[in-house]
Every structure is written in C-alpha cells, then in structure tokens.
Amino acid sequence: MTSMSRARVARRIAAGAAYGGGGIGLAGAAAVGLLVAEAQLARRRVGNGTTPHVPNADGLYGAAYTVPGEPALRLTMLGDSTAAGQGVRRAGQAPGALLASGVAAIAERPVGLSTVAVPGACSDDLDRQVTLALADPSRVPDICVIMVGANDVTHRMPPTRSVRHLSSAVRRLRTAGAEVVVGTCPDLGTIEPVRQPLRWLARRASRQLAAAQTIGAVEQGGRTVSLGDLLGPEFAANPRELFGPDSYHPSAEGYATAAMAVLPTVCAALGLWPAEEERPDAARREGFLPVARAAAEAASEAGTEVTAAMPTGPRGAWALLKRRRRRGLPEAEPAPTPPSPASPASPTSQQG
C-alpha cells in the first residue's frame, strides 16, 4: 500500500470518528476475525494471566533538583499495559519512571509521576482515566503520555470508535491545560507467537489504526510518536532481547528503547528544547505535510513525531513531521519518593 493510499484510509477512519461514522474495516472483517483468534491464542500461549504484575512507579523523581517555592513538574501516564509497565519487575524500569527521571535530568526540576493506565485497557477506558487524571483541578498534569491501541485491535473495536475516544481524551486534557503526547498503536506484527500470514495482517491493522490515531490526536492539539515495532528496528531484529519473558510485553530493555524515543517529544511539548531544534531538518527528511500524509508516514517509521503546524486551510490541516534524535536516559535506576495519600490510586488491573 502506498503512502497516499495509507493516508486516505487513515483520513476515512479519522473522519468517521469525528462525524459519527460506523466501523470501517482495518484489514477486512474476516481477516480481523482470524487475527483476533490468533492474538487470543498467542496471549494464552505467553501466559498473560488475569493478575499481571505491574510495578508501582508513582512518586517523585529527581528530588535532588528541588528548589524551595518551585513546584515539581507533573507527568501522568494513561493507556494500557504498555503505559503501565507490565512485563518488568522493578518500578524504575517502567516507562513512566524512565520518562520522569529523563525529564527531571533535562529540566533540572523534580517530576511527580502518576499512573492511571491499566493493563487490558482499550481506548474506551480513556474517559475514566482522564477523569482520574483531572480529579484535582489544582494539580492538573503538565504533561500526559497516552499509550493505547493494541487491545482495540485484538478486541475488534471499530477503529472509528477507537479514534473517537482517543480524540475526546486529548481534547479534555488539552482544554484543562495539559500537554499531551500519544504513543500510537504498536505493531502487533512483532509479537513472536503470532504466525504468518496473520503477522502481516496484524502489522497492517496496527499501522492503519496508528495513522488514524495520529490524525485524531494532532487535530485536538496533541503530539504523537509512532510506537511502530515499539520504537525501533531493535524489536524486529532482537525480539528475544527486547520482549519480556512472556514474548508479548516489552522487557526492561524494550521499555528503555521506547522511552528514549518518546522523551524528546515530551521535552519538546514542555518547551525544554532550544527553538532551533523545533525547525524541520531537511537532512533528516523532516518537513510540513498534510496531516493525513504525515500520519501515514509516521505509522510506517517507528519513533517519528507528528505535531500540528498550521491552521486548517483549503486542503485540510497540516502537520510537522520530525525524526528526533533519541536521548539517553539516566544510568542509575531511580528510587521514587512514595506518592502522597492524596494522589489518585491506580485502578485494579485488567487482563490484557
């Protein structure tokens, strides 16, 4: 499928989400049905149990940067098992902890992490998660990171419905004053237990949803980063190293790879990068594109950022596509200060 064809499919899905359209097939109803059956078999095969271990990473990172009278930055993680950190044993290995410690080091300010993401969540759970994230109007997050989409595909949620829920979540968070970065649907074709030809169908369905998510999120004022094969060819080349013991969720090394790719976009959203780094670099094939084309290109290349660039014109909205350089993470695993009792508690984990 060409980039233009992918862009048209993504635009149709996003338009259906915006205007109440029905379920537009990702890879054909019969093919998706087979994909779902295979994915469910894979999940049983990898032992994805009903009580998955998710480390509690919430707390204060970079406490050494505390300055009296200067509040900590607030980071909230929303979404599914990828955002929650299922698959690792220690809190400091979770993606939220990695991002919080990375932002703290770059901003030289402490960062308070709160996680409302839960394993098994689909995009229709985002409304509840956003309500938790905004429960205290005096503590609106400075930045929210949403990682969601894989369960939408395997649970056969119509993509228009999936994008509608994500767009609503981004709009609510932006209206409240939070910056938003969305890690779009990961490439399910990298899951080892899913066999060919369904692995190809999984990749196609994942990328179509990821592109449509990008359009929906960017049009509501968010930024997106393509998770693709979980942010790097390393996952396709070294699945046994970068996937966890269940071969389904990322390992500690995999989450670190993902966090290194998302961190620059989070910092850009917070205004922590020099202005010159926000301009497109032709040498890195960055530039301004219609949002649907930018979304299609980003879905095909992990780690690619898309953000709104220009007001909507005769040809629709435009976006800036960037391929940011990955930033290293702090070497030492942080030991977070436990969250205060007033912080919203993480909801009960679901299967997924």
XYZ file of C-alpha atoms in Angstrom:
352
model
C 0.000 0.000 0.000
C 1.407 3.385 -0.990
C 1.791 6.326 1.376
C -1.087 8.118 -0.368
C -3.347 5.058 -0.003
C -2.458 4.749 3.671
C -3.206 8.431 4.123
C -6.656 8.037 2.526
C -7.521 5.088 4.778
C -6.366 6.973 7.876
C -8.346 10.049 6.873
C -11.520 7.965 6.333
C -11.179 6.394 9.777
C -10.479 9.736 11.451
C -13.367 11.392 9.612
C -15.690 8.588 10.662
C -14.599 9.133 14.252
C -15.211 12.870 14.054
C -18.582 12.659 12.339
C -20.026 9.542 13.931
C -19.321 7.100 11.127
C -19.615 3.377 11.587
C -16.862 0.821 11.891
C -14.516 0.997 8.925
C -12.696 -2.284 8.377
C -8.987 -2.274 9.061
C -7.931 -5.342 7.119
C -11.325 -6.809 6.280
C -13.775 -8.329 8.742
C -12.829 -11.941 8.051
C -9.108 -11.206 8.258
C -9.505 -9.282 11.513
C -11.550 -12.155 12.918
C -8.672 -14.524 12.194
C -6.233 -12.014 13.647
C -8.238 -11.782 16.859
C -8.381 -15.560 17.220
C -4.642 -15.863 16.652
C -3.867 -12.999 19.035
C -6.001 -14.528 21.760
C -4.242 -17.862 21.254
C -0.895 -16.074 21.434
C -1.905 -14.344 24.663
C -2.812 -17.677 26.245
C 0.419 -19.179 24.952
C 2.553 -16.466 26.522
C 0.823 -16.782 29.865
C -0.766 -13.344 30.003
C -2.670 -14.050 33.203
C -5.584 -12.395 34.909
C -3.380 -10.822 37.592
C -0.444 -9.306 35.683
C 2.403 -7.796 37.654
C 2.605 -4.046 37.238
C 5.204 -2.230 39.355
C 4.040 0.853 41.243
C 6.326 3.523 39.808
C 4.383 6.549 41.060
C 6.320 9.068 43.087
C 8.806 11.940 42.863
C 11.822 11.660 40.543
C 14.813 13.994 40.546
C 14.236 15.079 44.146
C 17.789 16.438 44.213
C 16.651 19.245 41.888
C 14.061 20.509 44.375
C 14.126 24.287 44.848
C 12.006 25.831 47.628
C 8.969 27.536 46.163
C 9.329 25.889 42.735
C 6.760 23.115 42.200
C 7.636 19.809 40.619
C 6.530 19.075 37.083
C 3.626 16.623 36.926
C 3.622 13.690 34.481
C 0.650 11.326 34.124
C 0.660 8.048 32.197
C -2.609 6.891 30.611
C -3.478 3.903 28.447
C -2.881 0.169 28.569
C -0.229 -2.306 29.733
C 2.484 -0.582 27.703
C 1.921 2.685 29.580
C 1.580 0.890 32.920
C 4.813 -1.084 32.522
C 3.537 -4.658 32.530
C 6.366 -7.097 31.936
C 9.061 -5.617 34.200
C 9.703 -6.316 37.866
C 11.105 -3.058 39.245
C 9.442 0.353 39.395
C 12.429 2.130 37.870
C 12.102 0.022 34.703
C 8.561 1.184 33.917
C 8.188 3.665 31.042
C 6.678 6.327 33.319
C 9.662 6.120 35.655
C 12.109 6.299 32.759
C 10.357 9.338 31.292
C 10.028 11.078 34.664
C 13.702 10.634 35.511
C 14.695 11.710 31.984
C 12.594 14.885 32.101
C 13.904 15.669 35.593
C 17.505 15.431 34.388
C 16.891 17.628 31.328
C 14.697 20.223 33.060
C 16.714 20.071 36.290
C 13.418 20.006 38.148
C 11.772 17.208 40.102
C 8.971 15.355 38.318
C 5.993 13.801 40.067
C 4.721 10.691 38.285
C 1.117 9.468 38.463
C -0.101 6.404 36.556
C -3.763 5.785 35.743
C -3.043 3.369 32.876
C -4.122 -0.249 33.389
C -3.301 -3.496 31.565
C -6.110 -4.604 29.294
C -7.471 -1.114 28.702
C -8.952 -0.171 25.343
C -9.469 3.387 24.192
C -12.979 3.423 25.650
C -11.377 3.371 29.121
C -9.621 6.675 28.473
C -12.623 8.740 29.571
C -12.436 7.189 33.048
C -8.658 7.581 33.146
C -8.825 11.248 32.138
C -11.368 11.857 34.898
C -8.869 10.396 37.385
C -6.009 12.448 35.945
C -8.024 15.671 36.263
C -9.680 14.834 39.579
C -7.848 17.631 41.398
C -8.195 20.926 39.456
C -5.302 22.388 41.447
C -2.950 19.614 40.261
C -3.546 19.392 36.521
C -0.672 17.448 34.914
C 1.899 19.458 32.998
C 2.285 16.590 30.537
C 0.253 13.449 29.841
C 1.558 10.472 27.882
C -1.039 8.113 26.392
C -0.087 4.694 25.019
C -3.095 2.765 23.721
C -4.416 0.847 20.722
C -3.186 -2.747 20.731
C -6.165 -4.031 22.705
C -8.513 -2.103 20.418
C -7.258 -4.220 17.508
C -7.337 -7.560 19.311
C -10.770 -6.835 20.808
C -12.157 -5.786 17.404
C -13.150 -2.300 18.491
C -14.205 -0.370 15.362
C -11.322 1.977 14.549
C -13.655 4.962 14.239
C -14.826 4.339 17.796
C -11.254 3.879 18.999
C -10.119 7.176 17.476
C -13.219 8.966 18.764
C -12.368 8.015 22.356
C -8.721 8.987 21.955
C -9.596 12.337 20.371
C -12.005 13.094 23.204
C -9.341 12.263 25.790
C -6.768 14.517 24.127
C -9.302 17.347 23.850
C -10.250 17.126 27.538
C -6.627 17.106 28.672
C -5.637 19.982 26.405
C -8.662 22.017 27.497
C -7.585 21.519 31.105
C -4.130 22.891 30.266
C -2.059 19.706 29.995
C 0.318 18.975 27.135
C -0.361 15.587 25.538
C 1.907 13.091 23.789
C 0.307 9.966 22.316
C 2.308 6.832 21.618
C 0.243 5.353 18.800
C -0.778 1.713 18.367
C 2.276 -0.554 18.422
C 2.990 -3.005 15.627
C 1.341 -6.285 16.627
C 3.241 -7.965 13.817
C 6.313 -8.072 16.051
C 4.683 -10.474 18.530
C 6.535 -13.749 18.043
C 3.670 -16.207 18.760
C 1.522 -14.621 16.021
C 2.316 -16.580 12.855
C 2.308 -15.593 9.192
C 0.208 -14.601 7.299
C -1.603 -13.182 10.315
C 1.537 -11.360 11.376
C 1.299 -9.337 8.156
C -2.396 -8.641 8.810
C -1.568 -7.592 12.371
C 1.033 -5.147 11.075
C -1.409 -3.695 8.541
C -4.230 -3.290 11.066
C -1.895 -1.753 13.653
C -0.446 0.790 11.230
C -3.853 1.812 9.919
C -5.084 2.467 13.443
C -1.851 4.267 14.380
C -2.194 6.642 11.423
C -5.823 7.398 12.252
C -4.901 7.950 15.910
C -2.282 10.465 14.787
C -4.825 12.488 12.836
C -7.306 12.472 15.709
C -4.742 13.406 18.368
C -2.972 16.111 16.351
C -6.235 17.763 15.355
C -7.061 18.083 19.071
C -3.732 19.747 19.897
C -1.665 16.739 20.928
C 1.613 15.380 19.588
C 2.161 11.788 18.554
C 5.106 9.421 18.425
C 4.830 6.272 16.355
C 5.465 3.252 18.561
C 5.512 1.027 15.499
C 7.544 -2.049 16.402
C 7.836 -0.474 19.848
C 10.097 2.302 18.695
C 12.944 0.817 16.807
C 14.119 -1.919 14.462
C 15.711 -3.492 17.538
C 12.388 -5.192 18.268
C 12.233 -6.905 14.896
C 15.937 -7.745 14.931
C 16.236 -8.792 18.594
C 12.783 -9.865 19.795
C 14.150 -12.250 22.423
C 16.175 -9.442 24.000
C 13.638 -6.647 23.758
C 10.475 -8.575 24.610
C 9.825 -9.754 28.148
C 9.632 -13.352 29.369
C 6.060 -13.701 28.032
C 7.144 -12.706 24.473
C 4.190 -10.306 24.430
C 5.131 -7.311 26.584
C 8.414 -5.374 26.379
C 11.353 -6.223 28.583
C 13.212 -3.624 30.629
C 15.478 -3.029 27.599
C 12.425 -2.692 25.376
C 10.762 -0.105 27.588
C 14.040 1.814 27.729
C 14.134 1.834 23.917
C 10.571 3.154 23.841
C 11.238 5.800 26.487
C 14.331 7.071 24.662
C 12.209 7.690 21.562
C 9.296 9.330 23.390
C 11.418 11.501 25.707
C 12.419 14.123 23.088
C 8.781 14.742 22.151
C 7.773 15.023 25.807
C 10.549 17.563 26.366
C 9.580 19.486 23.228
C 5.972 19.658 24.416
C 7.222 21.108 27.717
C 9.332 23.708 25.932
C 12.646 22.272 27.114
C 14.369 22.171 23.700
C 16.089 25.159 22.034
C 13.966 26.861 19.361
C 16.331 25.804 16.573
C 15.637 22.133 17.306
C 11.945 22.703 16.592
C 12.601 23.674 12.970
C 12.464 20.907 10.351
C 15.783 19.392 9.316
C 15.788 18.518 5.617
C 18.750 16.209 6.114
C 16.557 14.065 8.385
C 13.639 14.162 5.918
C 11.586 16.369 8.230
C 9.048 18.833 6.942
C 5.473 20.070 6.652
C 2.847 17.746 5.181
C -0.932 17.421 5.128
C -1.746 15.755 8.435
C -3.022 12.540 6.816
C 0.195 12.077 4.828
C 2.321 12.841 7.877
C 0.299 10.308 9.860
C 0.747 7.611 7.213
C 4.499 8.181 7.019
C 4.845 8.180 10.808
C 2.932 4.899 11.135
C 5.489 3.269 8.841
C 8.542 4.523 10.745
C 8.824 3.983 14.469
C 9.845 6.937 16.597
C 8.509 9.568 14.174
C 6.783 12.593 15.723
C 3.803 14.459 14.268
C 2.531 17.756 15.632
C 0.122 20.396 14.337
C 1.881 23.050 12.302
C -0.581 25.287 10.507
C -4.269 26.205 10.737
C -6.668 24.210 8.623
C -6.752 25.514 5.045
C -8.436 24.596 1.768
C -6.584 21.273 1.711
C -7.150 20.475 5.376
C -4.858 20.550 8.398
C -1.084 20.451 8.070
C 1.465 18.943 10.410
C 5.188 18.938 11.077
C 6.805 15.526 10.780
C 10.027 15.175 12.766
C 12.502 12.375 13.250
C 14.060 13.441 16.524
C 17.343 12.068 17.781
C 16.870 9.719 20.693
C 18.091 10.917 24.051
C 19.921 8.796 26.559
C 18.295 8.011 29.883
C 19.856 8.411 33.334
C 22.075 5.430 34.090
C 21.051 4.957 37.697
C 17.665 3.410 38.345
C 15.707 5.982 40.376
C 14.157 5.277 43.738
C 10.979 7.363 43.739
C 9.630 9.089 46.790
C 6.307 7.360 47.553
C 3.233 9.316 46.398
C 1.209 11.209 48.947
C -2.044 9.659 50.211
C -3.942 12.354 48.303
C -2.698 11.063 44.962
C -5.285 9.101 42.941
C -4.822 5.397 43.403
C -4.191 3.197 40.392
C -7.285 1.208 39.410
C -7.431 -2.548 39.592
C -5.565 -4.260 36.787
C -7.457 -5.940 33.971
C -6.391 -8.782 31.732
C -4.516 -7.717 28.607
